[in-house]
Amino acid sequence: MRKEQQYKAKLFTTGYLFLILISLTTAMSYSMISTLITNYAVKLGGTLAMAGTITGIFSMAALFSLPVGGLICDTLNKKKICIIATVVFCFSFLGYAFSANMAVMLFFRIIQGFSFGISGTANMALVAEIIPKERLGEGLGYFGLGQVVSQVIGPVIGVAMKEHMGFRALFYTVAVISAFAVVLLFLFPYDSSCHDSSKTEKRNKSYFSFRYLVAWECLFYALTAGMFSMTNGITSSFLVLLGDERGIVNIALFFTVNAACLFLVRIIMGRMADRSSILMIVGVSLAVSLSSMLLLSKAMILKTVLIAALLKAIGQGGGQISLQSACIKSVDESRIGVASSTYYIGADIGNALGPVIGGCISGIWGYEMMFQTIAVLMGGMLILFVIYQKRRGE
């Protein structure tokens, strides 16, 4: 009876479909230029070190914006916040096009990272409000598909446009694409009065309470999600180098297989996250991801690498959806924004630490030890997660 009632709640509403398209559009515009920023920085006269700073400063700005984004989303109109942040995001592309030197480029890169973090938090908070709570995992699973698609085809389209039309035309194009997201946001049906009553008490309190910057009750879930992001940072930074060292031809197919499998896994695991224990799903996901890292540590042929790509997709798809859903469910409606930002903080920290840890280990002991160390860290997180959930009564 419970399952029948669960799927009577309508998921694919007009507002939900709008937000999926908005997320896809924003992610696509960024993905189209993400792999080219380093080249553009060098073209402006920067050194490789400066180009690396330009690339990394985006993530740092986005990370610092997350607590602010969560706070303002929970105190102000989420739709308006998302519109303003997306407008700034759009104009930053035009700033890239007219950057005459590295200093100007750095300025717009910081602005874009900050606006991207806030718009992503607002978008997630909006979608969490309109998804039926009994179908939250399923809804988040479908919602993230647009980002997976953009990561696969965005860089390909961006590189092709840059080769045929140049950087400035590419930046104009992605600005137009992100402007389309702004138009969709204006059309997005959202009645903020339905949620204002839950914010009344919050507005009467200090904006500087740490409770409104970080959702401490879901921080452990966010840090667990960071372990899955860490594997992303490791593989994206060092897998091709591992392939060169071991003579594995076409090792980049790992990313294609991983993305295709992740697309399918998110569709399946979303429903499972609503029906199954988070301990079971996240526990299995960590174990499967751990196995993928061990396979990569020993991989000598392409077949092994592709099996690892499949396992990584299964682990990441199931684990991240369940943890994201758990973060949102752990707070009341007035704090959905800070729960969303807390989740992203954990994920971004993991993504940032992965290459740093991987670089330190691989530089001394090699790539095999690097992947095995990440596997050990995931094993440790698995043990901690089981203990944490048992103490919570699961």
mmCIF file of C-alpha atoms in Angstrom:
data_model
loop_
_atom_site.group_PDB
_atom_site.id
_atom_site.type_symbol
_atom_site.label_atom_id
_atom_site.label_comp_id
_atom_site.label_asym_id
_atom_site.label_seq_id
_atom_site.Cartn_x
_atom_site.Cartn_y
_atom_site.Cartn_z
ATOM 1 C CA MET A 1 0.000 0.000 0.000
ATOM 2 C CA ARG A 2 2.835 2.380 0.898
ATOM 3 C CA LYS A 3 4.523 1.903 -2.485
ATOM 4 C CA GLU A 4 1.252 2.571 -4.289
ATOM 5 C CA GLN A 5 0.802 5.829 -2.382
ATOM 6 C CA GLN A 6 4.444 6.722 -2.977
ATOM 7 C CA TYR A 7 4.103 6.790 -6.731
ATOM 8 C CA LYS A 8 0.744 8.549 -6.768
ATOM 9 C CA ALA A 9 2.637 11.775 -6.012
ATOM 10 C CA LYS A 10 3.332 13.464 -9.341
ATOM 11 C CA LEU A 11 7.017 14.019 -10.087
ATOM 12 C CA PHE A 12 7.174 15.349 -13.637
ATOM 13 C CA THR A 13 5.401 18.636 -13.095
ATOM 14 C CA THR A 14 5.929 21.706 -15.287
ATOM 15 C CA GLY A 15 8.160 23.314 -12.669
ATOM 16 C CA TYR A 16 10.310 20.206 -12.314
ATOM 17 C CA LEU A 17 10.837 19.944 -16.075
ATOM 18 C CA PHE A 18 11.726 23.647 -16.194
ATOM 19 C CA LEU A 19 14.410 23.163 -13.551
ATOM 20 C CA ILE A 20 15.889 20.137 -15.339
ATOM 21 C CA LEU A 21 16.202 22.198 -18.529
ATOM 22 C CA ILE A 22 17.660 25.168 -16.631
ATOM 23 C CA SER A 23 20.253 22.922 -14.982
ATOM 24 C CA LEU A 24 21.154 21.336 -18.318
ATOM 25 C CA THR A 25 21.504 24.723 -20.015
ATOM 26 C CA THR A 26 23.717 26.192 -17.300
ATOM 27 C CA ALA A 27 25.891 23.085 -17.060
ATOM 28 C CA MET A 28 26.232 22.888 -20.851
ATOM 29 C CA SER A 29 27.414 26.483 -21.137
ATOM 30 C CA TYR A 30 30.117 25.884 -18.536
ATOM 31 C CA SER A 31 31.172 22.469 -19.868
ATOM 32 C CA MET A 32 31.741 23.930 -23.328
ATOM 33 C CA ILE A 33 34.569 26.147 -22.036
ATOM 34 C CA SER A 34 35.823 24.192 -19.016
ATOM 35 C CA THR A 35 38.593 22.333 -20.861
ATOM 36 C CA LEU A 36 39.718 25.430 -22.807
ATOM 37 C CA ILE A 37 40.302 27.942 -20.028
ATOM 38 C CA THR A 38 43.959 26.969 -19.622
ATOM 39 C CA ASN A 39 44.592 27.419 -23.358
ATOM 40 C CA TYR A 40 42.853 30.785 -23.347
ATOM 41 C CA ALA A 41 44.872 31.986 -20.362
ATOM 42 C CA VAL A 42 48.112 31.076 -22.156
ATOM 43 C CA LYS A 43 46.825 32.871 -25.268
ATOM 44 C CA LEU A 44 46.416 36.001 -23.149
ATOM 45 C CA GLY A 45 50.093 35.772 -22.264
ATOM 46 C CA GLY A 46 49.983 33.866 -19.008
ATOM 47 C CA THR A 47 52.482 31.223 -17.927
ATOM 48 C CA LEU A 48 51.399 27.651 -17.281
ATOM 49 C CA ALA A 49 51.454 28.342 -13.536
ATOM 50 C CA MET A 50 49.211 31.371 -14.023
ATOM 51 C CA ALA A 51 46.931 29.366 -16.291
ATOM 52 C CA GLY A 52 46.626 26.724 -13.596
ATOM 53 C CA THR A 53 45.676 29.404 -11.090
ATOM 54 C CA ILE A 54 43.012 30.735 -13.459
ATOM 55 C CA THR A 55 41.584 27.221 -13.771
ATOM 56 C CA GLY A 56 41.592 26.421 -10.066
ATOM 57 C CA ILE A 57 40.329 29.770 -8.794
ATOM 58 C CA PHE A 58 36.880 29.002 -10.200
ATOM 59 C CA SER A 59 36.438 26.025 -7.844
ATOM 60 C CA MET A 60 37.754 28.001 -4.900
ATOM 61 C CA ALA A 61 35.331 30.860 -5.536
ATOM 62 C CA ALA A 62 32.442 28.412 -5.949
ATOM 63 C CA LEU A 63 33.384 26.671 -2.705
ATOM 64 C CA PHE A 64 33.462 29.917 -0.711
ATOM 65 C CA SER A 65 30.125 30.982 -2.198
ATOM 66 C CA LEU A 66 28.282 27.873 -1.004
ATOM 67 C CA PRO A 67 27.622 28.877 2.637
ATOM 68 C CA VAL A 68 26.508 32.320 1.441
ATOM 69 C CA GLY A 69 24.304 30.717 -1.196
ATOM 70 C CA GLY A 70 22.668 28.420 1.322
ATOM 71 C CA LEU A 71 22.001 31.320 3.697
ATOM 72 C CA ILE A 72 20.403 33.676 1.182
ATOM 73 C CA CYS A 73 18.370 30.888 -0.414
ATOM 74 C CA ASP A 74 16.814 30.137 2.971
ATOM 75 C CA THR A 75 16.099 33.782 3.776
ATOM 76 C CA LEU A 76 15.156 35.298 0.412
ATOM 77 C CA ASN A 77 13.179 34.294 -2.686
ATOM 78 C CA LYS A 78 15.007 31.328 -4.248
ATOM 79 C CA LYS A 79 13.803 32.085 -7.764
ATOM 80 C CA LYS A 80 15.063 35.677 -7.653
ATOM 81 C CA ILE A 81 18.399 34.579 -6.207
ATOM 82 C CA CYS A 82 18.789 32.018 -8.985
ATOM 83 C CA ILE A 83 17.927 34.616 -11.652
ATOM 84 C CA ILE A 84 20.449 37.153 -10.336
ATOM 85 C CA ALA A 85 23.219 34.568 -10.013
ATOM 86 C CA THR A 86 22.562 33.196 -13.501
ATOM 87 C CA VAL A 87 22.590 36.709 -15.011
ATOM 88 C CA VAL A 88 26.007 37.337 -13.425
ATOM 89 C CA PHE A 89 27.151 33.918 -14.659
ATOM 90 C CA CYS A 90 26.028 34.857 -18.173
ATOM 91 C CA PHE A 91 27.820 38.229 -18.234
ATOM 92 C CA SER A 92 31.041 36.659 -16.979
ATOM 93 C CA PHE A 93 31.316 34.843 -20.319
ATOM 94 C CA LEU A 94 31.224 38.210 -22.070
ATOM 95 C CA GLY A 95 33.919 39.308 -19.636
ATOM 96 C CA TYR A 96 36.076 36.434 -20.858
ATOM 97 C CA ALA A 97 35.572 37.523 -24.455
ATOM 98 C CA PHE A 98 36.775 41.070 -23.742
ATOM 99 C CA SER A 99 39.568 40.212 -21.302
ATOM 100 C CA ALA A 100 42.711 41.984 -22.454
ATOM 101 C CA ASN A 101 45.053 40.478 -19.877
ATOM 102 C CA MET A 102 45.312 37.894 -17.114
ATOM 103 C CA ALA A 103 44.205 40.266 -14.342
ATOM 104 C CA VAL A 104 40.867 40.960 -16.033
ATOM 105 C CA MET A 105 40.441 37.263 -16.817
ATOM 106 C CA LEU A 106 41.104 36.370 -13.169
ATOM 107 C CA PHE A 107 38.478 38.864 -12.020
ATOM 108 C CA PHE A 108 35.768 37.422 -14.240
ATOM 109 C CA ARG A 109 36.814 33.877 -13.354
ATOM 110 C CA ILE A 110 36.274 34.605 -9.652
ATOM 111 C CA ILE A 111 32.935 36.291 -10.362
ATOM 112 C CA GLN A 112 31.798 33.341 -12.432
ATOM 113 C CA GLY A 113 32.829 30.771 -9.818
ATOM 114 C CA PHE A 114 30.981 32.661 -7.104
ATOM 115 C CA SER A 115 27.805 33.041 -9.196
ATOM 116 C CA PHE A 116 27.970 29.414 -10.331
ATOM 117 C CA GLY A 117 28.059 28.202 -6.734
ATOM 118 C CA ILE A 118 25.084 30.329 -5.726
ATOM 119 C CA SER A 119 22.990 29.485 -8.801
ATOM 120 C CA GLY A 120 23.661 25.770 -8.311
ATOM 121 C CA THR A 121 22.624 25.943 -4.662
ATOM 122 C CA ALA A 122 19.470 27.920 -5.507
ATOM 123 C CA ASN A 123 18.578 25.538 -8.324
ATOM 124 C CA MET A 124 18.971 22.520 -6.036
ATOM 125 C CA ALA A 125 16.956 24.187 -3.278
ATOM 126 C CA LEU A 126 14.162 24.944 -5.748
ATOM 127 C CA VAL A 127 14.006 21.416 -7.097
ATOM 128 C CA ALA A 128 14.080 19.948 -3.570
ATOM 129 C CA GLU A 129 11.025 22.066 -2.722
ATOM 130 C CA ILE A 130 8.902 20.860 -5.621
ATOM 131 C CA ILE A 131 9.862 17.160 -5.655
ATOM 132 C CA PRO A 132 7.448 15.055 -3.557
ATOM 133 C CA LYS A 133 9.414 14.044 -0.470
ATOM 134 C CA GLU A 134 8.514 10.373 -0.915
ATOM 135 C CA ARG A 135 10.134 10.495 -4.393
ATOM 136 C CA LEU A 136 13.103 12.707 -3.533
ATOM 137 C CA GLY A 137 15.801 10.216 -4.498
ATOM 138 C CA GLU A 138 14.146 9.459 -7.835
ATOM 139 C CA GLY A 139 13.657 13.158 -8.536
ATOM 140 C CA LEU A 140 17.275 14.013 -7.767
ATOM 141 C CA GLY A 141 18.402 11.109 -9.938
ATOM 142 C CA TYR A 142 16.597 12.436 -13.000
ATOM 143 C CA PHE A 143 17.554 16.024 -12.177
ATOM 144 C CA GLY A 144 21.272 15.221 -12.337
ATOM 145 C CA LEU A 145 21.082 13.603 -15.775
ATOM 146 C CA GLY A 146 21.423 16.949 -17.515
ATOM 147 C CA GLN A 147 24.752 17.561 -15.844
ATOM 148 C CA VAL A 148 26.005 14.132 -16.895
ATOM 149 C CA VAL A 149 24.994 14.809 -20.505
ATOM 150 C CA SER A 150 26.660 18.234 -20.486
ATOM 151 C CA GLN A 151 29.936 16.783 -19.190
ATOM 152 C CA VAL A 152 30.005 14.286 -22.057
ATOM 153 C CA ILE A 153 29.089 16.445 -25.056
ATOM 154 C CA GLY A 154 29.859 19.979 -23.788
ATOM 155 C CA PRO A 155 33.669 19.814 -24.082
ATOM 156 C CA VAL A 156 33.443 18.195 -27.523
ATOM 157 C CA ILE A 157 31.173 20.938 -28.850
ATOM 158 C CA GLY A 158 33.280 23.641 -27.209
ATOM 159 C CA VAL A 159 36.566 22.409 -28.714
ATOM 160 C CA ALA A 160 34.972 22.100 -32.172
ATOM 161 C CA MET A 161 33.569 25.648 -31.997
ATOM 162 C CA LYS A 162 36.881 27.047 -30.806
ATOM 163 C CA GLU A 163 38.747 25.386 -33.684
ATOM 164 C CA HIS A 164 36.333 26.692 -36.330
ATOM 165 C CA MET A 165 35.255 30.054 -34.896
ATOM 166 C CA GLY A 166 37.790 31.095 -32.268
ATOM 167 C CA PHE A 167 37.562 31.845 -28.562
ATOM 168 C CA ARG A 168 35.526 35.051 -28.762
ATOM 169 C CA ALA A 169 32.737 33.469 -30.812
ATOM 170 C CA LEU A 170 32.683 30.529 -28.386
ATOM 171 C CA PHE A 171 32.256 32.853 -25.405
ATOM 172 C CA TYR A 172 29.452 34.709 -27.182
ATOM 173 C CA THR A 173 27.715 31.394 -27.851
ATOM 174 C CA VAL A 174 27.874 30.136 -24.285
ATOM 175 C CA ALA A 175 26.681 33.550 -23.066
ATOM 176 C CA VAL A 176 23.606 33.177 -25.265
ATOM 177 C CA ILE A 177 23.028 29.639 -23.963
ATOM 178 C CA SER A 178 23.208 30.773 -20.344
ATOM 179 C CA ALA A 179 20.935 33.734 -21.207
ATOM 180 C CA PHE A 180 18.375 31.157 -22.315
ATOM 181 C CA ALA A 181 18.544 29.732 -18.777
ATOM 182 C CA VAL A 182 17.689 33.204 -17.453
ATOM 183 C CA VAL A 183 14.637 33.352 -19.728
ATOM 184 C CA LEU A 184 13.522 29.935 -18.500
ATOM 185 C CA LEU A 185 13.911 31.076 -14.898
ATOM 186 C CA PHE A 186 11.616 34.051 -15.515
ATOM 187 C CA LEU A 187 9.047 31.642 -16.956
ATOM 188 C CA PHE A 188 9.500 29.089 -14.179
ATOM 189 C CA PRO A 189 6.239 28.822 -12.179
ATOM 190 C CA TYR A 190 7.101 29.422 -8.533
ATOM 191 C CA ASP A 191 4.836 30.627 -5.745
ATOM 192 C CA SER A 192 7.167 31.817 -2.997
ATOM 193 C CA SER A 193 4.262 32.574 -0.653
ATOM 194 C CA CYS A 194 3.825 28.822 -0.143
ATOM 195 C CA HIS A 195 7.200 28.754 1.610
ATOM 196 C CA ASP A 196 7.401 32.187 3.257
ATOM 197 C CA SER A 197 5.790 31.091 6.514
ATOM 198 C CA SER A 198 8.611 28.665 7.235
ATOM 199 C CA LYS A 199 11.133 31.522 6.946
ATOM 200 C CA THR A 200 9.458 33.980 9.310
ATOM 201 C CA GLU A 201 11.283 32.793 12.411
ATOM 202 C CA LYS A 202 14.558 32.629 10.505
ATOM 203 C CA ARG A 203 14.353 36.236 9.349
ATOM 204 C CA ASN A 204 14.007 37.384 12.968
ATOM 205 C CA LYS A 205 17.321 35.772 13.955
ATOM 206 C CA SER A 206 20.920 36.647 13.298
ATOM 207 C CA TYR A 207 22.113 35.964 9.769
ATOM 208 C CA PHE A 208 25.508 35.046 11.149
ATOM 209 C CA SER A 209 24.510 31.943 13.070
ATOM 210 C CA PHE A 210 26.636 28.986 11.940
ATOM 211 C CA ARG A 211 23.408 26.978 11.846
ATOM 212 C CA TYR A 212 22.432 29.001 8.783
ATOM 213 C CA LEU A 213 25.793 28.600 7.055
ATOM 214 C CA VAL A 214 26.376 24.863 7.515
ATOM 215 C CA ALA A 215 23.828 22.108 8.155
ATOM 216 C CA TRP A 216 25.793 20.248 10.816
ATOM 217 C CA GLU A 217 23.253 17.423 10.943
ATOM 218 C CA CYS A 218 24.125 16.399 7.385
ATOM 219 C CA LEU A 219 27.838 17.259 7.432
ATOM 220 C CA PHE A 220 28.925 13.621 7.745
ATOM 221 C CA TYR A 221 26.834 12.707 4.697
ATOM 222 C CA ALA A 222 28.442 15.584 2.798
ATOM 223 C CA LEU A 223 31.951 14.438 3.717
ATOM 224 C CA THR A 224 31.062 10.898 2.649
ATOM 225 C CA ALA A 225 29.946 12.302 -0.707
ATOM 226 C CA GLY A 226 33.345 13.966 -0.856
ATOM 227 C CA MET A 227 34.972 10.534 -1.054
ATOM 228 C CA PHE A 228 33.141 9.824 -4.312
ATOM 229 C CA SER A 229 34.197 13.248 -5.623
ATOM 230 C CA MET A 230 37.777 12.497 -4.643
ATOM 231 C CA THR A 231 37.834 9.566 -7.043
ATOM 232 C CA ASN A 232 36.653 11.946 -9.787
ATOM 233 C CA GLY A 233 39.527 14.305 -9.112
ATOM 234 C CA ILE A 234 42.034 11.452 -9.056
ATOM 235 C CA THR A 235 40.899 9.799 -12.290
ATOM 236 C CA SER A 236 40.484 13.027 -14.262
ATOM 237 C CA SER A 237 43.950 14.220 -13.237
ATOM 238 C CA PHE A 238 46.060 11.047 -13.436
ATOM 239 C CA LEU A 239 44.350 8.334 -15.465
ATOM 240 C CA VAL A 240 45.726 9.473 -18.832
ATOM 241 C CA LEU A 241 49.202 9.707 -17.315
ATOM 242 C CA LEU A 242 48.813 6.161 -15.997
ATOM 243 C CA GLY A 243 47.829 5.035 -19.499
ATOM 244 C CA ASP A 244 50.923 6.667 -20.986
ATOM 245 C CA GLU A 245 53.179 5.015 -18.408
ATOM 246 C CA ARG A 246 51.702 1.545 -18.924
ATOM 247 C CA GLY A 247 51.108 1.806 -22.659
ATOM 248 C CA ILE A 248 47.306 1.430 -22.449
ATOM 249 C CA VAL A 249 45.951 2.752 -25.749
ATOM 250 C CA ASN A 250 42.638 4.702 -25.807
ATOM 251 C CA ILE A 251 42.477 4.876 -22.014
ATOM 252 C CA ALA A 252 40.318 8.023 -22.342
ATOM 253 C CA LEU A 253 37.447 5.661 -23.197
ATOM 254 C CA PHE A 254 37.210 5.257 -19.423
ATOM 255 C CA PHE A 255 35.454 8.628 -19.204
ATOM 256 C CA THR A 256 33.006 7.845 -22.017
ATOM 257 C CA VAL A 257 32.028 4.478 -20.525
ATOM 258 C CA ASN A 258 31.833 5.956 -17.047
ATOM 259 C CA ALA A 259 29.526 8.780 -18.161
ATOM 260 C CA ALA A 260 27.250 6.480 -20.177
ATOM 261 C CA CYS A 261 26.933 4.024 -17.280
ATOM 262 C CA LEU A 262 26.415 6.863 -14.798
ATOM 263 C CA PHE A 263 23.485 8.114 -16.888
ATOM 264 C CA LEU A 264 21.772 4.724 -16.627
ATOM 265 C CA VAL A 265 22.696 4.175 -12.984
ATOM 266 C CA ARG A 266 21.142 7.492 -11.899
ATOM 267 C CA ILE A 267 17.818 6.472 -13.461
ATOM 268 C CA ILE A 268 17.795 3.143 -11.609
ATOM 269 C CA MET A 269 19.327 4.180 -8.294
ATOM 270 C CA GLY A 270 17.043 7.171 -7.789
ATOM 271 C CA ARG A 271 14.057 4.922 -7.141
ATOM 272 C CA MET A 272 16.122 2.545 -5.032
ATOM 273 C CA ALA A 273 17.215 5.443 -2.826
ATOM 274 C CA ASP A 274 13.560 6.092 -1.954
ATOM 275 C CA ARG A 275 12.811 2.445 -1.175
ATOM 276 C CA SER A 276 15.992 1.118 0.425
ATOM 277 C CA SER A 277 18.158 1.768 3.457
ATOM 278 C CA ILE A 278 20.830 4.430 3.014
ATOM 279 C CA LEU A 279 23.203 2.161 4.918
ATOM 280 C CA MET A 280 22.801 -0.564 2.327
ATOM 281 C CA ILE A 281 23.044 1.697 -0.739
ATOM 282 C CA VAL A 282 25.938 3.869 0.426
ATOM 283 C CA GLY A 283 27.746 0.895 1.968
ATOM 284 C CA VAL A 284 27.576 -1.083 -1.282
ATOM 285 C CA SER A 285 28.446 2.041 -3.297
ATOM 286 C CA LEU A 286 31.604 2.656 -1.276
ATOM 287 C CA ALA A 287 32.617 -0.987 -1.605
ATOM 288 C CA VAL A 288 32.068 -0.948 -5.379
ATOM 289 C CA SER A 289 33.974 2.329 -5.774
ATOM 290 C CA LEU A 290 36.784 0.906 -3.673
ATOM 291 C CA SER A 291 36.953 -2.058 -6.046
ATOM 292 C CA SER A 292 37.190 0.239 -9.067
ATOM 293 C CA MET A 293 40.206 2.025 -7.551
ATOM 294 C CA LEU A 294 41.929 -1.297 -6.852
ATOM 295 C CA LEU A 295 41.328 -2.402 -10.445
ATOM 296 C CA LEU A 296 42.855 0.815 -11.772
ATOM 297 C CA SER A 297 45.894 0.351 -9.546
ATOM 298 C CA LYS A 298 46.636 -2.977 -11.259
ATOM 299 C CA ALA A 299 45.246 -2.270 -14.744
ATOM 300 C CA MET A 300 47.556 -3.186 -17.614
ATOM 301 C CA ILE A 301 44.995 -3.528 -20.407
ATOM 302 C CA LEU A 302 42.049 -1.442 -21.591
ATOM 303 C CA LYS A 303 39.461 -4.071 -20.642
ATOM 304 C CA THR A 304 40.360 -3.778 -16.963
ATOM 305 C CA VAL A 305 40.131 0.009 -17.156
ATOM 306 C CA LEU A 306 36.638 -0.144 -18.677
ATOM 307 C CA ILE A 307 35.426 -2.577 -16.004
ATOM 308 C CA ALA A 308 36.708 -0.093 -13.434
ATOM 309 C CA ALA A 309 34.757 2.662 -15.232
ATOM 310 C CA LEU A 310 31.562 0.622 -14.920
ATOM 311 C CA LEU A 311 32.125 -0.071 -11.212
ATOM 312 C CA LYS A 312 32.937 3.560 -10.520
ATOM 313 C CA ALA A 313 29.684 4.658 -12.191
ATOM 314 C CA ILE A 314 27.642 2.189 -10.136
ATOM 315 C CA GLY A 315 29.251 3.328 -6.897
ATOM 316 C CA GLN A 316 29.120 7.037 -7.605
ATOM 317 C CA GLY A 317 25.583 7.007 -9.001
ATOM 318 C CA GLY A 318 24.059 5.166 -6.082
ATOM 319 C CA GLY A 319 26.092 6.791 -3.332
ATOM 320 C CA GLN A 320 25.756 10.418 -4.359
ATOM 321 C CA ILE A 321 21.993 10.312 -4.950
ATOM 322 C CA SER A 322 21.357 8.649 -1.593
ATOM 323 C CA LEU A 323 23.609 11.061 0.288
ATOM 324 C CA GLN A 324 22.171 14.131 -1.403
ATOM 325 C CA SER A 325 18.659 12.954 -0.612
ATOM 326 C CA ALA A 326 19.653 12.245 3.010
ATOM 327 C CA CYS A 327 21.108 15.744 3.409
ATOM 328 C CA ILE A 328 17.863 17.375 2.294
ATOM 329 C CA LYS A 329 15.683 15.052 4.379
ATOM 330 C CA SER A 330 17.734 15.746 7.507
ATOM 331 C CA VAL A 331 16.565 19.392 7.709
ATOM 332 C CA ASP A 332 13.190 21.114 7.717
ATOM 333 C CA GLU A 333 11.930 23.039 4.694
ATOM 334 C CA SER A 334 13.273 26.371 5.959
ATOM 335 C CA ARG A 335 16.868 25.066 5.682
ATOM 336 C CA ILE A 336 16.838 23.254 2.332
ATOM 337 C CA GLY A 337 19.248 25.835 0.914
ATOM 338 C CA VAL A 338 21.907 25.333 3.576
ATOM 339 C CA ALA A 339 21.522 21.541 3.319
ATOM 340 C CA SER A 340 22.129 21.743 -0.431
ATOM 341 C CA SER A 341 25.161 23.991 0.003
ATOM 342 C CA THR A 342 26.596 21.725 2.730
ATOM 343 C CA TYR A 343 26.351 18.736 0.408
ATOM 344 C CA TYR A 344 28.202 20.631 -2.329
ATOM 345 C CA ILE A 345 30.865 21.778 0.144
ATOM 346 C CA GLY A 346 31.705 18.154 0.913
ATOM 347 C CA ALA A 347 31.709 17.207 -2.757
ATOM 348 C CA ASP A 348 33.911 20.170 -3.752
ATOM 349 C CA ILE A 349 36.411 19.509 -0.969
ATOM 350 C CA GLY A 350 36.770 15.914 -2.130
ATOM 351 C CA ASN A 351 37.188 16.977 -5.748
ATOM 352 C CA ALA A 352 39.837 19.522 -4.772
ATOM 353 C CA LEU A 353 41.779 17.242 -2.401
ATOM 354 C CA GLY A 354 41.891 14.316 -4.828
ATOM 355 C CA PRO A 355 44.511 15.753 -7.217
ATOM 356 C CA VAL A 356 46.564 17.157 -4.317
ATOM 357 C CA ILE A 357 46.716 13.846 -2.455
ATOM 358 C CA GLY A 358 47.192 11.941 -5.705
ATOM 359 C CA GLY A 359 50.043 14.185 -6.809
ATOM 360 C CA CYS A 360 51.897 13.802 -3.506
ATOM 361 C CA ILE A 361 51.578 10.010 -3.442
ATOM 362 C CA SER A 362 52.200 9.323 -7.135
ATOM 363 C CA GLY A 363 55.265 11.579 -7.151
ATOM 364 C CA ILE A 364 56.914 9.397 -4.486
ATOM 365 C CA TRP A 365 55.449 5.888 -4.822
ATOM 366 C CA GLY A 366 53.774 5.849 -8.249
ATOM 367 C CA TYR A 367 50.243 5.532 -9.607
ATOM 368 C CA GLU A 368 49.620 2.027 -8.251
ATOM 369 C CA MET A 369 50.128 3.161 -4.660
ATOM 370 C CA MET A 370 48.058 6.287 -5.349
ATOM 371 C CA PHE A 371 44.950 4.355 -6.390
ATOM 372 C CA GLN A 372 45.445 1.818 -3.607
ATOM 373 C CA THR A 373 45.639 4.624 -1.030
ATOM 374 C CA ILE A 374 42.347 6.067 -2.267
ATOM 375 C CA ALA A 375 40.847 2.571 -2.001
ATOM 376 C CA VAL A 376 42.060 2.326 1.621
ATOM 377 C CA LEU A 377 40.542 5.748 2.403
ATOM 378 C CA MET A 378 37.209 4.619 0.947
ATOM 379 C CA GLY A 379 37.406 1.450 3.031
ATOM 380 C CA GLY A 380 37.941 3.561 6.121
ATOM 381 C CA MET A 381 34.956 5.741 5.200
ATOM 382 C CA LEU A 382 32.863 2.603 4.735
ATOM 383 C CA ILE A 383 33.658 1.500 8.292
ATOM 384 C CA LEU A 384 32.917 4.961 9.680
ATOM 385 C CA PHE A 385 29.642 5.146 7.762
ATOM 386 C CA VAL A 386 28.456 1.805 9.139
ATOM 387 C CA ILE A 387 29.314 2.905 12.689
ATOM 388 C CA TYR A 388 27.609 6.274 12.173
ATOM 389 C CA GLN A 389 24.389 4.728 10.865
ATOM 390 C CA LYS A 390 24.330 2.064 13.572
ATOM 391 C CA ARG A 391 24.574 4.774 16.196
ATOM 392 C CA ARG A 392 21.649 6.520 14.527
ATOM 393 C CA GLY A 393 19.624 3.342 15.006
ATOM 394 C CA GLU A 394 19.790 1.870 11.490
#
